[in-house]
Coordinates of C-alpha atoms in Angstrom, one line a residue:
Chain O
M1 CA 0.0 0.0 -0.1
T2 CA 1.3 3.6 -0.8
I3 CA 0.7 6.6 0.9
Q4 CA -0.2 9.6 -0.6
K5 CA 1.6 12.3 1.1
I6 CA 0.4 15.6 1.4
L7 CA 2.5 18.5 1.3
P8 CA 2.0 20.5 4.5
V9 CA 1.6 24.2 3.8
T10 CA 0.8 25.6 7.0
C11 CA 2.9 25.0 10.3
P12 CA 1.4 22.4 12.8
S13 CA 3.0 24.6 15.5
C14 CA 1.7 28.2 15.0
A15 CA -0.3 28.0 11.9
G16 CA 1.8 30.1 9.9
R17 CA 2.8 29.9 6.1
M18 CA 5.6 26.9 5.5
K19 CA 8.9 27.6 2.8
V20 CA 10.8 25.1 1.4
Q21 CA 14.3 25.0 3.1
R22 CA 15.9 22.2 1.5
L23 CA 15.5 20.7 -2.1
H24 CA 17.3 17.2 -3.2
C25 CA 17.9 15.8 -6.4
A26 CA 17.4 12.0 -6.2
N27 CA 19.5 11.3 -9.2
C28 CA 22.7 12.9 -8.4
E29 CA 22.1 13.5 -4.5
T30 CA 22.8 17.0 -4.8
S31 CA 20.9 19.3 -2.0
I32 CA 20.3 22.9 -2.2
E33 CA 19.5 24.9 1.3
G34 CA 17.8 28.1 1.2
A35 CA 14.3 29.9 1.8
F36 CA 11.9 29.2 -1.2
E37 CA 8.4 30.4 -1.3
L38 CA 5.8 27.4 -2.3
P39 CA 3.9 28.3 -5.5
V40 CA 0.4 30.0 -4.6
L41 CA -1.3 26.7 -6.2
N42 CA 0.2 24.7 -3.3
Y43 CA -1.6 26.5 -0.7
L44 CA -4.9 25.0 -2.5
N45 CA -6.6 21.9 -0.9
S46 CA -6.9 18.9 -3.2
E47 CA -10.5 19.6 -4.3
E48 CA -9.6 23.0 -5.0
L49 CA -6.6 22.0 -7.3
D50 CA -8.9 19.1 -9.1
F51 CA -11.1 22.2 -9.7
V52 CA -8.2 24.4 -11.2
L53 CA -7.1 21.2 -13.5
Q54 CA -10.5 20.7 -14.8
F55 CA -11.0 24.2 -15.5
V56 CA -7.6 24.4 -17.4
K57 CA -8.8 21.0 -19.3
T58 CA -12.2 22.5 -20.4
S59 CA -10.2 25.6 -21.7
G60 CA -11.6 27.4 -19.1
S61 CA -15.3 26.7 -20.3
I62 CA -17.8 27.5 -17.2
K63 CA -20.5 25.6 -19.6
D64 CA -18.7 22.5 -20.3
M65 CA -17.5 22.3 -16.6
S66 CA -21.1 22.3 -15.4
T67 CA -21.8 19.7 -17.6
Q68 CA -19.0 17.4 -16.4
L69 CA -19.6 18.1 -12.9
G70 CA -23.6 17.7 -13.4
L71 CA -23.9 21.6 -11.4
S72 CA -25.5 24.8 -12.7
Y73 CA -23.7 27.4 -14.3
P74 CA -23.9 30.0 -11.4
T75 CA -22.9 27.2 -9.3
V76 CA -19.6 26.9 -10.7
R77 CA -19.2 30.5 -11.6
N78 CA -19.4 30.7 -7.8
M79 CA -16.9 28.0 -7.2
L80 CA -14.6 29.8 -9.5
D81 CA -15.0 33.4 -7.9
D82 CA -14.4 31.8 -4.6
L83 CA -11.3 30.4 -5.9
I84 CA -10.2 33.5 -7.3
T85 CA -11.0 35.5 -4.2
K86 CA -8.4 32.8 -2.1
I87 CA -5.5 33.0 -4.6
S88 CA -5.9 36.8 -4.8
K89 CA -5.9 36.5 -1.1
T90 CA -3.0 34.2 -0.3
E91 CA -0.9 36.1 -3.1
K92 CA -1.3 39.6 -1.0
E93 CA -0.3 37.8 2.1
L94 CA 2.5 36.3 0.4
K95 CA 3.5 39.7 -1.2
S96 CA 3.1 41.6 2.4
K97 CA 5.4 39.0 3.9
K98 CA 8.3 39.8 1.5
Chain D
M1 CA -28.6 15.2 -0.4
K2 CA -32.3 14.7 -1.3
N3 CA -33.4 17.2 1.0
K4 CA -30.5 19.9 -0.1
F5 CA -32.1 19.3 -3.8
I6 CA -35.6 20.3 -2.2
F7 CA -34.6 23.2 -0.8
N8 CA -32.0 24.5 -3.1
P9 CA -32.2 22.8 -6.7
F10 CA -30.3 25.6 -8.2
I11 CA -26.8 23.9 -7.2
K12 CA -27.9 21.6 -10.2
I13 CA -30.4 23.5 -12.2
A14 CA -30.3 26.8 -13.4
G15 CA -30.5 29.2 -16.7
I16 CA -32.8 28.2 -19.6
Q17 CA -33.6 24.8 -17.9
A18 CA -34.7 26.3 -14.8
L19 CA -36.7 28.7 -16.8
S20 CA -38.8 25.9 -18.7
F21 CA -39.5 24.0 -15.6
G22 CA -40.3 27.2 -13.6
F23 CA -42.6 28.5 -16.8
L24 CA -44.1 25.0 -16.8
F25 CA -44.9 25.1 -13.0
I26 CA -46.2 28.6 -13.5
M27 CA -48.8 27.5 -16.0
I28 CA -49.8 24.4 -13.7
G29 CA -50.4 26.8 -11.1
A30 CA -52.3 29.3 -13.1
L31 CA -54.3 26.5 -14.3
L32 CA -55.1 25.1 -10.6
G33 CA -55.6 28.5 -9.2
G34 CA -58.3 29.2 -12.1
F35 CA -59.9 26.0 -11.1
F36 CA -59.9 26.4 -7.3
N37 CA -60.6 30.1 -7.3
A38 CA -57.0 31.2 -5.9
R39 CA -55.4 34.7 -6.4
F40 CA -51.6 34.9 -6.3
D41 CA -52.1 38.5 -5.3
G42 CA -48.2 39.1 -4.2
V43 CA -45.0 37.3 -4.5
L44 CA -45.7 35.4 -0.9
D45 CA -49.4 35.7 -1.3
L46 CA -52.3 33.2 -2.0
H47 CA -56.1 34.0 -1.4
F48 CA -59.0 32.4 -2.6
S49 CA -61.9 34.2 -3.9
S50 CA -65.3 32.9 -5.3
D51 CA -65.4 36.0 -7.7
A52 CA -62.1 35.3 -9.4
I53 CA -61.9 35.4 -12.9
Q54 CA -60.5 32.5 -14.5
I55 CA -57.5 34.3 -16.2
S56 CA -56.8 36.1 -13.3
P57 CA -54.4 33.6 -11.6
L58 CA -52.3 33.4 -15.0
L59 CA -52.0 37.2 -14.9
D60 CA -50.9 37.4 -11.4
Q61 CA -48.5 34.5 -11.8
I62 CA -46.7 36.2 -14.9
L63 CA -46.5 39.4 -13.4
I64 CA -45.3 38.2 -9.9
W65 CA -42.2 36.5 -11.8
L66 CA -41.7 39.8 -13.9
I67 CA -41.7 41.8 -10.6
L68 CA -39.2 39.4 -9.1
V69 CA -36.8 39.8 -12.0
I70 CA -37.2 43.5 -12.3
I71 CA -36.7 43.9 -8.9
F72 CA -33.6 41.4 -8.1
Y73 CA -31.6 41.5 -11.3
P74 CA -31.1 45.3 -11.0
L75 CA -30.5 44.8 -7.1
S76 CA -27.8 42.1 -8.3
L77 CA -26.0 44.4 -10.5
M78 CA -26.3 47.4 -7.9
L79 CA -24.4 45.0 -5.4
G80 CA -21.7 44.3 -7.8
T81 CA -22.4 40.8 -8.8
K82 CA -22.7 40.2 -12.5
P83 CA -25.2 37.1 -12.6
R84 CA -26.5 36.0 -16.1
F85 CA -30.3 37.6 -16.8
V86 CA -31.4 34.0 -17.5
D87 CA -30.0 32.7 -14.4
I88 CA -32.5 35.3 -12.2
A89 CA -35.3 34.7 -14.6
G90 CA -35.1 30.8 -14.4
T91 CA -34.2 30.4 -10.8
F92 CA -36.8 32.8 -9.7
A93 CA -39.4 31.2 -11.9
L94 CA -38.6 27.6 -10.7
A95 CA -38.5 29.0 -7.0
R96 CA -42.5 29.6 -7.3
F97 CA -42.9 25.6 -7.4
P98 CA -44.6 25.3 -4.3
Y99 CA -47.5 27.9 -5.4
A100 CA -48.3 25.6 -8.5
I101 CA -49.5 22.9 -6.2
A102 CA -50.8 25.5 -3.2
P103 CA -54.2 26.1 -5.1
I104 CA -54.9 22.3 -4.2
S105 CA -55.6 23.3 -0.5
N106 CA -58.9 24.9 -1.9
A107 CA -60.2 21.4 -3.2
G108 CA -63.8 21.0 -2.7
G109 CA -64.0 24.8 -1.9
W110 CA -63.1 24.0 1.8
E111 CA -60.6 26.7 2.4
L112 CA -62.6 29.4 1.1
K113 CA -66.0 28.2 2.7
L114 CA -64.2 27.5 6.2
A115 CA -62.2 30.9 6.0
E116 CA -65.6 32.7 5.0
R117 CA -67.5 31.5 8.3
L118 CA -64.5 32.3 10.4
M119 CA -64.5 36.1 9.0
E120 CA -68.4 36.1 10.0
I121 CA -67.6 35.6 13.5
D122 CA -69.9 38.1 15.6
K123 CA -67.1 40.7 17.1
Q124 CA -69.7 41.4 19.9
H125 CA -70.4 37.8 20.7
P126 CA -67.3 36.0 19.5
S127 CA -67.8 32.1 19.3
W128 CA -66.1 29.6 17.4
P129 CA -68.3 28.8 14.0
L130 CA -66.8 25.5 13.1
N131 CA -67.4 22.0 14.7
A132 CA -64.3 19.6 15.6
M133 CA -64.1 18.1 12.2
E134 CA -63.9 21.4 10.3
S135 CA -61.4 22.6 12.7
I136 CA -59.3 19.9 11.8
I137 CA -59.7 20.3 8.3
F138 CA -59.0 24.1 8.7
A139 CA -56.1 23.3 10.9
V140 CA -54.6 20.9 8.0
L141 CA -55.0 23.2 5.5
T142 CA -53.4 26.2 7.3
I143 CA -50.3 24.3 8.1
F144 CA -50.2 22.9 4.4
S145 CA -50.4 26.6 3.1
L146 CA -47.6 27.7 5.8
V147 CA -45.3 24.7 4.7
L148 CA -45.9 25.7 1.1
I149 CA -44.8 29.6 2.0
V150 CA -42.0 28.9 3.8
W151 CA -40.7 26.3 1.0
M152 CA -40.9 28.9 -1.4
V153 CA -39.1 31.7 0.7
I154 CA -36.4 29.4 1.1
L155 CA -36.4 28.7 -2.5
Y156 CA -36.4 32.5 -3.2
F157 CA -33.4 32.6 -0.9
N158 CA -31.4 29.8 -2.6
A159 CA -32.1 31.1 -5.8
W160 CA -30.7 34.8 -4.9
K161 CA -27.7 33.2 -3.3
T162 CA -27.0 30.9 -6.1
C163 CA -27.4 33.7 -8.6
T164 CA -25.3 36.3 -6.8
N165 CA -22.8 34.2 -4.5
L166 CA -23.3 37.2 -2.0
K167 CA -22.6 36.2 1.5
G168 CA -23.2 36.8 5.1
K169 CA -25.1 40.2 6.2
K170 CA -25.0 41.3 2.6
L171 CA -26.7 38.5 1.4
I172 CA -29.4 38.3 4.1
I173 CA -30.1 42.2 4.1
S174 CA -30.4 42.5 0.3
F175 CA -32.8 39.3 0.0
I176 CA -35.1 40.9 2.8
V177 CA -34.9 44.4 1.1
G178 CA -35.7 42.8 -2.6
L179 CA -38.5 40.6 -1.2
L180 CA -40.2 43.2 0.9
V181 CA -40.3 45.5 -2.2
A182 CA -41.5 42.8 -4.4
E183 CA -44.1 42.0 -2.1
I184 CA -45.2 45.5 -1.8
A185 CA -45.0 46.4 -5.5
S186 CA -47.0 43.0 -6.2
S187 CA -49.7 43.3 -3.8
Y188 CA -50.4 46.5 -5.3
I189 CA -50.1 46.2 -8.6
T190 CA -52.1 42.5 -8.9
R191 CA -54.8 44.0 -6.6
T192 CA -55.2 47.3 -8.4
F193 CA -55.0 46.1 -12.2
I194 CA -56.1 42.6 -12.1
A195 CA -59.9 41.6 -11.6

């Protein structure tokens, strides 16, 4: 049984945003250390990421997505609006901490 | 999940599909209204009248739907949301589903007969004019009507919520204001211009 590891994006101790400190190449065993920001999309949960992927796959057609998901047009539109709000908020927070 | 669909079908149905079903139910309501002497004289109102003209329920239904759309669509734009016109028109038409079946409560003319007898109570010497059986029938019919009105308000609310994606206080206050304005306008217009 393979365990699907989830990338933790918030600190379990203080709930602050996590950064990548170490990157490792599994091929040549090289490691780089530093303080790297996670991409904004990493702050989305798996459902939200699935939604983004599906949105890209349908060429951004809300109509096609509503057919695929079996949801009404305004429901999908609302899901997209909520996601845009969340991404904008995360981007602002990340910028303000720089 | 089924319960959720009964109270918020707009998660799955909106736009032209909701408009088609909504209009079908508006027509059914008008037909039953004509048959059972109902008047839809307000976005929340349903009254029975022995002198209602057969065409009145149809005119009521169409006028009420138009008033809902005319009030809630500009309100949504004023609040900075951009719903599709067809979603507002469709979801609000479908939200009137409970009133498509409501005229049935006057089957056999019971509700009208009992209500008229209650209206005739002598205020000087009040006494309950209905016998036990009639009281039970009247209570059942009243509860049935109340359930339908509450159901319809929930559907109106969810139509508004789904179309605008408003949240919190803004959602609740705008809905109450819109519904009050629609109720006042529709009561006045239907009672003044439709026989």
